[in-house]
Amino acid sequence: MREVLRTSDPVLISVVESLLLAEGVTVFVADRHISALEAGIGAFPLRVLVADDEEPRVRRLLDAAGFGAELSTDKP
């Protein structure tokens, strides 16, 4: 799985997750439970992960939807 987005903004995560699910992309939001435990102080950002082979498509979709500036740039 590849990280395409990392943020402490739960609204952004929700919008991106909904957009990708509507496009048929399987999405995994990592660290969702630890974020809830830390009471939303933002110490642990949420990460949107997608399958390796879906990453290029997902990046194009998110860029076209106006979220290009939010995309993770770290490559493993």
mmCIF file of C-alpha atoms in Angstrom:
data_model
loop_
_atom_site.group_PDB
_atom_site.id
_atom_site.type_symbol
_atom_site.label_atom_id
_atom_site.label_comp_id
_atom_site.label_asym_id
_atom_site.label_seq_id
_atom_site.Cartn_x
_atom_site.Cartn_y
_atom_site.Cartn_z
ATOM 1 C CA MET A 1 0.000 0.000 0.000
ATOM 2 C CA ARG A 2 1.107 3.551 -0.718
ATOM 3 C CA GLU A 3 0.431 6.720 1.220
ATOM 4 C CA VAL A 4 -1.177 9.391 -0.931
ATOM 5 C CA LEU A 5 -2.274 11.839 1.760
ATOM 6 C CA ARG A 6 -1.337 12.688 5.366
ATOM 7 C CA THR A 7 -3.290 15.217 7.401
ATOM 8 C CA SER A 8 -4.761 15.980 10.801
ATOM 9 C CA ASP A 9 -7.920 17.367 9.166
ATOM 10 C CA PRO A 10 -10.719 14.802 9.623
ATOM 11 C CA VAL A 11 -12.977 16.653 7.170
ATOM 12 C CA LEU A 12 -10.363 16.430 4.416
ATOM 13 C CA ILE A 13 -9.918 12.717 5.127
ATOM 14 C CA SER A 14 -13.685 12.198 4.912
ATOM 15 C CA VAL A 15 -14.000 14.073 1.609
ATOM 16 C CA VAL A 16 -11.045 12.278 0.026
ATOM 17 C CA GLU A 17 -12.221 8.885 1.275
ATOM 18 C CA SER A 18 -15.727 9.493 -0.127
ATOM 19 C CA LEU A 19 -14.358 10.677 -3.459
ATOM 20 C CA LEU A 20 -12.113 7.653 -3.856
ATOM 21 C CA LEU A 21 -14.767 5.161 -2.772
ATOM 22 C CA ALA A 22 -17.169 6.681 -5.309
ATOM 23 C CA GLU A 23 -14.529 6.025 -7.978
ATOM 24 C CA GLY A 24 -14.235 2.381 -6.908
ATOM 25 C CA VAL A 25 -10.871 2.726 -5.181
ATOM 26 C CA THR A 26 -10.251 0.664 -2.056
ATOM 27 C CA VAL A 27 -9.039 3.056 0.643
ATOM 28 C CA PHE A 28 -7.432 2.380 4.010
ATOM 29 C CA VAL A 29 -7.233 5.236 6.513
ATOM 30 C CA ALA A 30 -4.319 4.433 8.801
ATOM 31 C CA ASP A 31 -4.028 5.722 12.358
ATOM 32 C CA ARG A 32 -7.742 6.501 12.632
ATOM 33 C CA HIS A 33 -8.013 4.871 16.057
ATOM 34 C CA ILE A 34 -4.900 6.444 17.559
ATOM 35 C CA SER A 35 -6.113 9.818 16.327
ATOM 36 C CA ALA A 36 -9.369 9.289 18.235
ATOM 37 C CA LEU A 37 -7.458 8.272 21.376
ATOM 38 C CA GLU A 38 -5.254 11.359 21.346
ATOM 39 C CA ALA A 39 -8.378 13.579 21.511
ATOM 40 C CA GLY A 40 -7.852 15.360 18.225
ATOM 41 C CA ILE A 41 -4.800 17.415 19.222
ATOM 42 C CA GLY A 42 -3.206 16.571 15.881
ATOM 43 C CA ALA A 43 -0.147 14.761 17.200
ATOM 44 C CA PHE A 44 -0.858 11.751 14.979
ATOM 45 C CA PRO A 45 -1.966 12.649 11.458
ATOM 46 C CA LEU A 46 -4.246 10.310 9.562
ATOM 47 C CA ARG A 47 -2.871 8.666 6.416
ATOM 48 C CA VAL A 48 -4.812 7.653 3.315
ATOM 49 C CA LEU A 49 -3.348 4.504 1.790
ATOM 50 C CA VAL A 50 -4.212 2.873 -1.537
ATOM 51 C CA ALA A 51 -2.992 -0.195 -3.423
ATOM 52 C CA ASP A 52 0.361 0.250 -5.168
ATOM 53 C CA ASP A 53 -1.138 -0.185 -8.631
ATOM 54 C CA GLU A 54 -3.883 2.389 -7.914
ATOM 55 C CA GLU A 55 -1.526 5.158 -6.765
ATOM 56 C CA PRO A 56 -1.043 6.924 -10.128
ATOM 57 C CA ARG A 57 -4.796 6.934 -10.816
ATOM 58 C CA VAL A 58 -5.596 8.147 -7.294
ATOM 59 C CA ARG A 59 -3.073 10.977 -7.558
ATOM 60 C CA ARG A 60 -4.644 12.077 -10.868
ATOM 61 C CA LEU A 61 -8.156 11.915 -9.364
ATOM 62 C CA LEU A 62 -7.208 13.926 -6.294
ATOM 63 C CA ASP A 63 -5.294 16.486 -8.345
ATOM 64 C CA ALA A 64 -8.270 16.918 -10.694
ATOM 65 C CA ALA A 65 -10.554 17.363 -7.656
ATOM 66 C CA GLY A 66 -8.379 20.206 -6.361
ATOM 67 C CA PHE A 67 -6.454 18.308 -3.696
ATOM 68 C CA GLY A 68 -3.090 18.228 -5.495
ATOM 69 C CA ALA A 69 -1.431 20.452 -2.898
ATOM 70 C CA GLU A 70 -2.427 18.028 -0.141
ATOM 71 C CA LEU A 71 -0.818 14.938 -1.706
ATOM 72 C CA SER A 72 2.067 13.239 0.076
ATOM 73 C CA THR A 73 5.361 13.473 -1.731
ATOM 74 C CA ASP A 74 7.338 10.924 0.292
ATOM 75 C CA LYS A 75 8.320 7.850 -1.689
ATOM 76 C CA PRO A 76 9.298 4.649 0.140
#
